[in-house]
Coordinates of N, CA and C in Angstrom, one line a residue:
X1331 N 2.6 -15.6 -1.8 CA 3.9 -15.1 -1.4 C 4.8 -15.3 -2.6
X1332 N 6.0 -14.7 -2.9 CA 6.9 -14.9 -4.0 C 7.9 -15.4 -3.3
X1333 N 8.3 -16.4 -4.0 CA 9.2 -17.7 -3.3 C 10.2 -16.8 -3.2
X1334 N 11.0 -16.2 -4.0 CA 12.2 -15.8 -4.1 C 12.9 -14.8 -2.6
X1335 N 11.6 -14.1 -1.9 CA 11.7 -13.6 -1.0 C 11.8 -14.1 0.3
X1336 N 10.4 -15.2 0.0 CA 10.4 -16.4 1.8 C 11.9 -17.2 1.1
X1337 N 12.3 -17.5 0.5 CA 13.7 -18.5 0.5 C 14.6 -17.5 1.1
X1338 N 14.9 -16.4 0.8 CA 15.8 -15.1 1.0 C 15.9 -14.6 2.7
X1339 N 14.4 -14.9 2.9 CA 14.6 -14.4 4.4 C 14.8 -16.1 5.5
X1340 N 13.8 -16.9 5.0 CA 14.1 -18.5 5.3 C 15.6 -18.4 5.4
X1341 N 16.6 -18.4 4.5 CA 18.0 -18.5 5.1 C 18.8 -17.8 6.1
X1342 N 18.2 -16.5 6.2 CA 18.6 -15.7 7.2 C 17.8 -15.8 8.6
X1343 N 17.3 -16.9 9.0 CA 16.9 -17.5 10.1 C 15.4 -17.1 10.3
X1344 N 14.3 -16.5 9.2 CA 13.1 -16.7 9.4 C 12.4 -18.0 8.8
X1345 N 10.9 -18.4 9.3 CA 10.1 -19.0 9.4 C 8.8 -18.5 8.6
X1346 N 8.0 -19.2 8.1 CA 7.1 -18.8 7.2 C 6.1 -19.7 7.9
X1347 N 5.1 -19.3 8.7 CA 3.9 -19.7 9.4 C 2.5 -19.5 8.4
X1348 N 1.9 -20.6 7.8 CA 0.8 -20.2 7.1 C -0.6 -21.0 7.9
X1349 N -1.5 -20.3 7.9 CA -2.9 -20.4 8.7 C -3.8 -20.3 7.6
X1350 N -4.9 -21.1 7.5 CA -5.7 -20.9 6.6 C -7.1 -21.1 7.8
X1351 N -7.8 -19.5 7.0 CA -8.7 -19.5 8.3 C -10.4 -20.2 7.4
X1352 N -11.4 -20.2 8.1 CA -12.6 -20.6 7.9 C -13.2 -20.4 6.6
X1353 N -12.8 -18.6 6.6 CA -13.5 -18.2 5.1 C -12.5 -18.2 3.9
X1354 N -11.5 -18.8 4.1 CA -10.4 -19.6 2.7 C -9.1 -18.5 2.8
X1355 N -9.5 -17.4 3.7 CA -8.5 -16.6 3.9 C -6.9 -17.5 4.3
X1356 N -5.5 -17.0 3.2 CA -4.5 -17.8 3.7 C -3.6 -16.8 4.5
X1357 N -3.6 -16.8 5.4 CA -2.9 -15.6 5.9 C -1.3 -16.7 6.4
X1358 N -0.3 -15.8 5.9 CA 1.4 -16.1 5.9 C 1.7 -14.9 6.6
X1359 N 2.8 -15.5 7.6 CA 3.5 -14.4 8.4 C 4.8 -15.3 9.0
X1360 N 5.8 -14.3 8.8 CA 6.8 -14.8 9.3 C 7.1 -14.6 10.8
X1361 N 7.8 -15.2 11.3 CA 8.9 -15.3 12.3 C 9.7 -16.0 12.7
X1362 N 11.0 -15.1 13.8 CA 12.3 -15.8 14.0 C 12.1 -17.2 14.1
X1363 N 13.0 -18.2 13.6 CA 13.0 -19.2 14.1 C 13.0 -19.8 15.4
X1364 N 11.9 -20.4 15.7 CA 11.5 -21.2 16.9 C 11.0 -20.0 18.3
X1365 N 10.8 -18.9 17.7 CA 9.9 -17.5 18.8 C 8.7 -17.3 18.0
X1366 N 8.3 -16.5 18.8 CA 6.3 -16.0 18.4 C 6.4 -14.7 18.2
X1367 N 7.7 -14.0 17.7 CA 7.4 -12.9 16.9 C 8.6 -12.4 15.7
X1368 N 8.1 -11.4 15.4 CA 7.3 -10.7 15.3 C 5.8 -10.7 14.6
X1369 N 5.6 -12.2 13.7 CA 5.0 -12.2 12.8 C 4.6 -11.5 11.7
X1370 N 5.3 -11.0 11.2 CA 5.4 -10.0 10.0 C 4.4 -10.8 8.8
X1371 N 3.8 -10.1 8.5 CA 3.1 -10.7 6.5 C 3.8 -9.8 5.0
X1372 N 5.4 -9.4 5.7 CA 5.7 -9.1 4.2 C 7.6 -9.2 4.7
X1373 N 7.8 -9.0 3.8 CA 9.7 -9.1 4.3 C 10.2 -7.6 3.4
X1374 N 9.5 -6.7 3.2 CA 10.3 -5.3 3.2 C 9.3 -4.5 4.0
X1375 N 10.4 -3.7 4.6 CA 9.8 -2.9 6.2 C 10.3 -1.7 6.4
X1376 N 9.9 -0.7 6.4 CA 10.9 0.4 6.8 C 11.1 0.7 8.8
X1377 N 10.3 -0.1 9.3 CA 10.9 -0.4 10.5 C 11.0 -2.0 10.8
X1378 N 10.3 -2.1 11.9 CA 10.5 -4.2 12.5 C 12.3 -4.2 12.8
X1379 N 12.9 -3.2 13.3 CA 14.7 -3.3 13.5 C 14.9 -4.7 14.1
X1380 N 14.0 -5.4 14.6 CA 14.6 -6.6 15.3 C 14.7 -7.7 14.5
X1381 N 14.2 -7.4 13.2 CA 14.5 -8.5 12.5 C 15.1 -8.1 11.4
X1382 N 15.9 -7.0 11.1 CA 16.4 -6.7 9.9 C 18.0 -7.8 9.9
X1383 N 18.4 -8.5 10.4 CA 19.4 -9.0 10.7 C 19.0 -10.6 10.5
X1384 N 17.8 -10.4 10.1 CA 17.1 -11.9 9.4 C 16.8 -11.2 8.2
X1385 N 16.8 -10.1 7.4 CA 16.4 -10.5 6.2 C 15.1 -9.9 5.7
X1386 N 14.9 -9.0 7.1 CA 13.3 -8.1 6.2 C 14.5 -7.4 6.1
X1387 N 14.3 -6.1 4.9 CA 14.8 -5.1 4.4 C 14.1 -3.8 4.1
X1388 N 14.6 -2.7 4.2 CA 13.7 -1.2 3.9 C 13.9 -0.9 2.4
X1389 N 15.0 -1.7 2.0 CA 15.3 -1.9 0.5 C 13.6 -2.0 -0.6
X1390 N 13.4 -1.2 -1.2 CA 12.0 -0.9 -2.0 C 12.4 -1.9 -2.8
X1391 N 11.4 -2.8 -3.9 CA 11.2 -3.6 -5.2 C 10.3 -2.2 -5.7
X1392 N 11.4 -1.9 -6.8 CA 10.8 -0.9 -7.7 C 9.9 -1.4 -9.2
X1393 N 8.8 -1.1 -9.1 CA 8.0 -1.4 -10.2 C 8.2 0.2 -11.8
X1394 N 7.8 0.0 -12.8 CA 8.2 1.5 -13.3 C 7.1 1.1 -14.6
X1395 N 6.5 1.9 -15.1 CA 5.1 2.2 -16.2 C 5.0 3.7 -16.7
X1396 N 4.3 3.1 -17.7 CA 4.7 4.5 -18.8 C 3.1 5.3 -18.0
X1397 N 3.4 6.0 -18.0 CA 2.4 6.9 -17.2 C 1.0 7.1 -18.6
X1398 N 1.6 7.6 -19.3 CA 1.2 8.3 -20.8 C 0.0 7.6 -21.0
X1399 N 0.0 6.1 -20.9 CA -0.9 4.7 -21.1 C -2.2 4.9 -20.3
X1400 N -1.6 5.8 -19.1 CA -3.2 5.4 -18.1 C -3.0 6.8 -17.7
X1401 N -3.9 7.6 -18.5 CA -3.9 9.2 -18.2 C -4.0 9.8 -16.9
X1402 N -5.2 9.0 -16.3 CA -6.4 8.8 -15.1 C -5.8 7.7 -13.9
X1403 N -4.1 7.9 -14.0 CA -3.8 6.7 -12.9 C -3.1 7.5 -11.8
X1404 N -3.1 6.6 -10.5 CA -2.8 7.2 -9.0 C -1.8 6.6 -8.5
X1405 N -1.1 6.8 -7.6 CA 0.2 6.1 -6.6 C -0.8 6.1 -5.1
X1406 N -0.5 4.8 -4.6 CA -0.9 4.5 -3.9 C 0.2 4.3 -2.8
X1407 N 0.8 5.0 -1.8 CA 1.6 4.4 -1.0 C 0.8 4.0 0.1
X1408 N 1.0 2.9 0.8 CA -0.1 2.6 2.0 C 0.9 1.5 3.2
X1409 N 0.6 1.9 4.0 CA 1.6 1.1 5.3 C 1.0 -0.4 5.2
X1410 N 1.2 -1.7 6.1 CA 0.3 -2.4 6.1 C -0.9 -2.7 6.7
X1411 N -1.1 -1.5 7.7 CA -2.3 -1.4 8.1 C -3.4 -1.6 7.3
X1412 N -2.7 -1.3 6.4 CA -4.3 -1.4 5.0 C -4.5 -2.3 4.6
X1413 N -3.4 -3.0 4.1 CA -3.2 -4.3 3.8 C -3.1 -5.8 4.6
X1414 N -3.9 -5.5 5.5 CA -3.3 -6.4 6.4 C -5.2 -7.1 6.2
X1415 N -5.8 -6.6 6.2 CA -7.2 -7.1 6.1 C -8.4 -6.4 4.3
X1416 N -7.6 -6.0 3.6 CA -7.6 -5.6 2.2 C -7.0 -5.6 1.3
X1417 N -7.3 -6.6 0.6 CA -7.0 -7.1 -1.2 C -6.6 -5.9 -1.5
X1418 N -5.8 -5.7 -2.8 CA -5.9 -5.3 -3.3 C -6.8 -4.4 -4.2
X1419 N -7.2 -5.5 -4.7 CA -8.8 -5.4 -5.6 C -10.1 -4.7 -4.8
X1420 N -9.8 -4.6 -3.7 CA -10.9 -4.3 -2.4 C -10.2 -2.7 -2.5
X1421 N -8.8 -2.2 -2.3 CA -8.5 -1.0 -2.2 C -8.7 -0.2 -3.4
X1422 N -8.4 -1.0 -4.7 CA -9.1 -0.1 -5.8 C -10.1 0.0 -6.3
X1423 N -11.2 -1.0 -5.7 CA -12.4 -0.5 -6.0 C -13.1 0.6 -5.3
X1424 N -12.8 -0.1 -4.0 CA -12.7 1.6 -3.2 C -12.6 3.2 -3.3
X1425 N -11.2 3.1 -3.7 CA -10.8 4.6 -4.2 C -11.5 5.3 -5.2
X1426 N -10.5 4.1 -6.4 CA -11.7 4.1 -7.8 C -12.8 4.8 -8.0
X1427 N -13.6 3.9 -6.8 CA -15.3 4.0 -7.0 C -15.5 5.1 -6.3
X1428 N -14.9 6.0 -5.3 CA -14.9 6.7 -5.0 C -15.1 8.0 -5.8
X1429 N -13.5 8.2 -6.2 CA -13.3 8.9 -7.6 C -14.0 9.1 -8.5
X1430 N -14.5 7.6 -9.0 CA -16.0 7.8 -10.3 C -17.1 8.3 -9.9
X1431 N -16.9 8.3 -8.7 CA -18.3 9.1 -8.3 C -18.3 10.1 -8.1
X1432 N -17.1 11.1 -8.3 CA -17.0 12.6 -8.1 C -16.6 13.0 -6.6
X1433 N -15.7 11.7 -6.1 CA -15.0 12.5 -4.9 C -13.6 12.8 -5.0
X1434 N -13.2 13.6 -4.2 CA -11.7 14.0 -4.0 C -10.8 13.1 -3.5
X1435 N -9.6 13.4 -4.2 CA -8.7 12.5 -3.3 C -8.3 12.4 -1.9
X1436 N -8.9 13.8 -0.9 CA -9.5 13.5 0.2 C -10.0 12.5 0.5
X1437 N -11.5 12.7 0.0 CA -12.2 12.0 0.6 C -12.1 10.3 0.1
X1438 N -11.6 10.0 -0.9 CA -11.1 8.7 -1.2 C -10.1 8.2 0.0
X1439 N -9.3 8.9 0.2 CA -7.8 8.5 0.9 C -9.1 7.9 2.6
X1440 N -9.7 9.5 3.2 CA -10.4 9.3 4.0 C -11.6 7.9 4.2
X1441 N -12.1 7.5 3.2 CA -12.4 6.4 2.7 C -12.1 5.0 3.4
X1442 N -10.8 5.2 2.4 CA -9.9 4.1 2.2 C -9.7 3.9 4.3
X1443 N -9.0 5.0 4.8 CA -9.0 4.7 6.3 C -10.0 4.1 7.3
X1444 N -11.3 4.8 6.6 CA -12.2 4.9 7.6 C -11.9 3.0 7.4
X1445 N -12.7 2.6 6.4 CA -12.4 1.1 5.7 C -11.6 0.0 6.6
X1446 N -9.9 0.5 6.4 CA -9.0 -0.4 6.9 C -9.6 -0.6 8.6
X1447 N -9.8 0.7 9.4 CA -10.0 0.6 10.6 C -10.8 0.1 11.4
X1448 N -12.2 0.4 10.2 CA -13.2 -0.7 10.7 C -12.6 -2.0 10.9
X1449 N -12.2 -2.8 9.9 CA -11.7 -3.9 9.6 C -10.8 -4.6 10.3
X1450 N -10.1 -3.3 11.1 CA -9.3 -3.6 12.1 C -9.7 -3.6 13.5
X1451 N -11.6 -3.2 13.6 CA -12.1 -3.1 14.8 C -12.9 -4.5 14.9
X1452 N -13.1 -5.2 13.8 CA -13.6 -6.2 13.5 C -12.7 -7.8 13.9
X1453 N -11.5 -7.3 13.4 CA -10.5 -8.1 14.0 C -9.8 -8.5 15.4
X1454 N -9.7 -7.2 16.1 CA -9.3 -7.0 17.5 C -9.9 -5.0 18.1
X1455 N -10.8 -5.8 18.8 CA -11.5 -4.3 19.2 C -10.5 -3.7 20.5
X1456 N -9.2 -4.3 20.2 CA -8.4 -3.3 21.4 C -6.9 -2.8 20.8
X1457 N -6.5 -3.7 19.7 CA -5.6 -3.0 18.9 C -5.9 -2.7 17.7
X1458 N -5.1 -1.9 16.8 CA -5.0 -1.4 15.4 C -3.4 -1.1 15.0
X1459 N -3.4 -1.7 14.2 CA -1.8 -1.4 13.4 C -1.9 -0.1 13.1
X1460 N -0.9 0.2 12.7 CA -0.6 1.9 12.0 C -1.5 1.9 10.5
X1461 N -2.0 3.1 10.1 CA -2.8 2.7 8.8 C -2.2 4.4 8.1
X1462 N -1.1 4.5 7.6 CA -0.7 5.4 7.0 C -0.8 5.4 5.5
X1463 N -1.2 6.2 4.5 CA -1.7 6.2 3.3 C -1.7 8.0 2.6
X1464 N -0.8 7.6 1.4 CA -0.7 8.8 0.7 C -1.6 8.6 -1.0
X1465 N -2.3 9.3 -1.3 CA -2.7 9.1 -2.9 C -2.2 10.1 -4.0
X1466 N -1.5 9.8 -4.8 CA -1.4 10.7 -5.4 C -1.2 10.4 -7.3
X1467 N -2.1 11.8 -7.4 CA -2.2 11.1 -9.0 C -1.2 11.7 -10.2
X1468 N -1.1 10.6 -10.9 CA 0.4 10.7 -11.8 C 0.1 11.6 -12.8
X1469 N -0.6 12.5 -13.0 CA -1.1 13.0 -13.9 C -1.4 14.7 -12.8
X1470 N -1.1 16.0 -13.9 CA -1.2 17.4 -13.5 C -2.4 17.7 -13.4
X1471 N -3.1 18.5 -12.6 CA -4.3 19.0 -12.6 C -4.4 20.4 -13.7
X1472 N -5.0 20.8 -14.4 CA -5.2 21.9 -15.1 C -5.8 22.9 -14.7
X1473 N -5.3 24.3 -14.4 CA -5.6 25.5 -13.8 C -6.5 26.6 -14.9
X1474 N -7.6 26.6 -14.2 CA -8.5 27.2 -14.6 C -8.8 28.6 -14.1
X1475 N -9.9 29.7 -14.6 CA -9.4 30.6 -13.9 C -10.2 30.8 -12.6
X1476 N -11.1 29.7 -12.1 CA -11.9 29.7 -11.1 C -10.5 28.8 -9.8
X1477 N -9.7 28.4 -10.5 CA -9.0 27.6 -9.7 C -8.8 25.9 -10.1
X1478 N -8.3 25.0 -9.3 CA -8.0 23.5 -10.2 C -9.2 22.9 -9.9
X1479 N -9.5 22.2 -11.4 CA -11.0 21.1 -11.2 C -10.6 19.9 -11.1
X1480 N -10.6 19.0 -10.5 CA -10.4 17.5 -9.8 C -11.1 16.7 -11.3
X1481 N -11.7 17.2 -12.4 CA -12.4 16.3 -13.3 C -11.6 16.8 -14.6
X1482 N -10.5 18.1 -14.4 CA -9.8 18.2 -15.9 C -8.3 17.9 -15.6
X1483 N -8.0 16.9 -16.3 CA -6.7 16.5 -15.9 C -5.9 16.6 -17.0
X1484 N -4.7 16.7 -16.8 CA -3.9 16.7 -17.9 C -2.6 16.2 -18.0
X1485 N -1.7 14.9 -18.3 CA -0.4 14.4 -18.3 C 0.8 15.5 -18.4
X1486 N 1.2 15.9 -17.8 CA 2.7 16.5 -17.5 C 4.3 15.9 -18.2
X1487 N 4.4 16.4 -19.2 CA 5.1 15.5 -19.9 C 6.4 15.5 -19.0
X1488 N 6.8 14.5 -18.8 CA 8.6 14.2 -18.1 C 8.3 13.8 -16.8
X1489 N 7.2 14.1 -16.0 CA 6.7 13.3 -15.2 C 6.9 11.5 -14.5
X1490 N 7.6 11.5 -13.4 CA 8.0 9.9 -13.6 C 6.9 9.0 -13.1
X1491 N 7.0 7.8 -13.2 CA 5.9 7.2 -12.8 C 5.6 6.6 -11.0
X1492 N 6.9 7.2 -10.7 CA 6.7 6.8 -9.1 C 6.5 8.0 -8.7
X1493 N 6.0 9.0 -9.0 CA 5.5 10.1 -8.4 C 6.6 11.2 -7.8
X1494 N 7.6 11.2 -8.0 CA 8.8 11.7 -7.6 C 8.5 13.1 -8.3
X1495 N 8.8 14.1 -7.4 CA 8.8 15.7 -8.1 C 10.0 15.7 -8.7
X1496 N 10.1 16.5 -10.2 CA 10.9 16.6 -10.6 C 10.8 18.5 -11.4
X1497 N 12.1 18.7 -11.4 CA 12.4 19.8 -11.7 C 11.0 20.5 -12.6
X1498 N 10.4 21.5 -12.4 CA 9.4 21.9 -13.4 C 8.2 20.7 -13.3
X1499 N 8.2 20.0 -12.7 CA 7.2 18.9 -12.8 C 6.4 18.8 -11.4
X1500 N 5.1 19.5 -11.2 CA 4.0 19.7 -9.6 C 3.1 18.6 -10.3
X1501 N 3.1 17.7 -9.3 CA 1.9 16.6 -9.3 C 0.4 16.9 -8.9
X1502 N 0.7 18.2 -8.1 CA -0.8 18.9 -8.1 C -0.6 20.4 -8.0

């Protein structure tokens, strides 16, 4: 967890509950003080309305990277559905590996879902959180005259690194 956020929402009347399960997993989730929900595992949310008045926010922490550096790199937007039972490192090797193997970002994305939901059938075989996920790569596809190849890629110069269209700038 990053302190600066559990102290941030801690003052605004949440609770930071940590469980450490069998296989070293630490799973942290918050809730209101002294109730049993909502148990949240992050404190920015673009819904959870019942506790934005504690201190989760829809307010984004913006990251920003020179695209140029990693020719071959993707945006990953993903709900927590995904993240709720997959690392990080577990979702890019996934995709990644996908990728390196000559699949689409279809079938990566589709992947990546099938993945979370097992995971989530494994956990509770009668619910599933929302598992919403976009992939998109920072880098232009090059148009050939058969049509676009998924293996020739080419950096789009002015292109930003959060994937934002910009004037003269198609991400695919």
């Amino acid at each position: 967890s990053v302190d600066s956020e559990r102290e941030r929402v801690e003052r605004m009347g949440l609770e930071l509950q940590t469980t450490i399960h069998d296989d070293g997993f630490v799973e942290e989730r918050l809730f209101v003080a002294g109730e049993e929900f909502p148990g949240l595992c992050m404190t920015r949310s673009l819904g959870d309305m019942c506790v934005k008045q504690h201190g989760i926010t829809a307010e984004p922490e913006i990251v920003t990277w020179n695209v140029r550096q990693y020719p071959e790199s993707y945006l990953l937007v993903a709900s927590d559905g995904v993240w709720d039972f997959l690392s990080c490192e577990e979702v890019s090797d996934l995709v990644l590996g996908c990728l390196a193997n000559g699949g689409t970002l279809e079938q990566a994305t589709e992947k990546l879902l099938t993945t979370a939901k097992r995971k989530w059938g494994e956990y509770d075989e009668w619910y599933c959180d929302d598992i919403t996920l976009i992939l998109i790569p920072t880098h232009k596809r090059r148009r050939s005259a058969g049509g676009l190849h998924d293996e020739a890629w080419i950096l789009e110069e002015g292109c930003c690194s959060a994937g934002i269209r910009k004037t003269g700038c198609e991400l695919m």
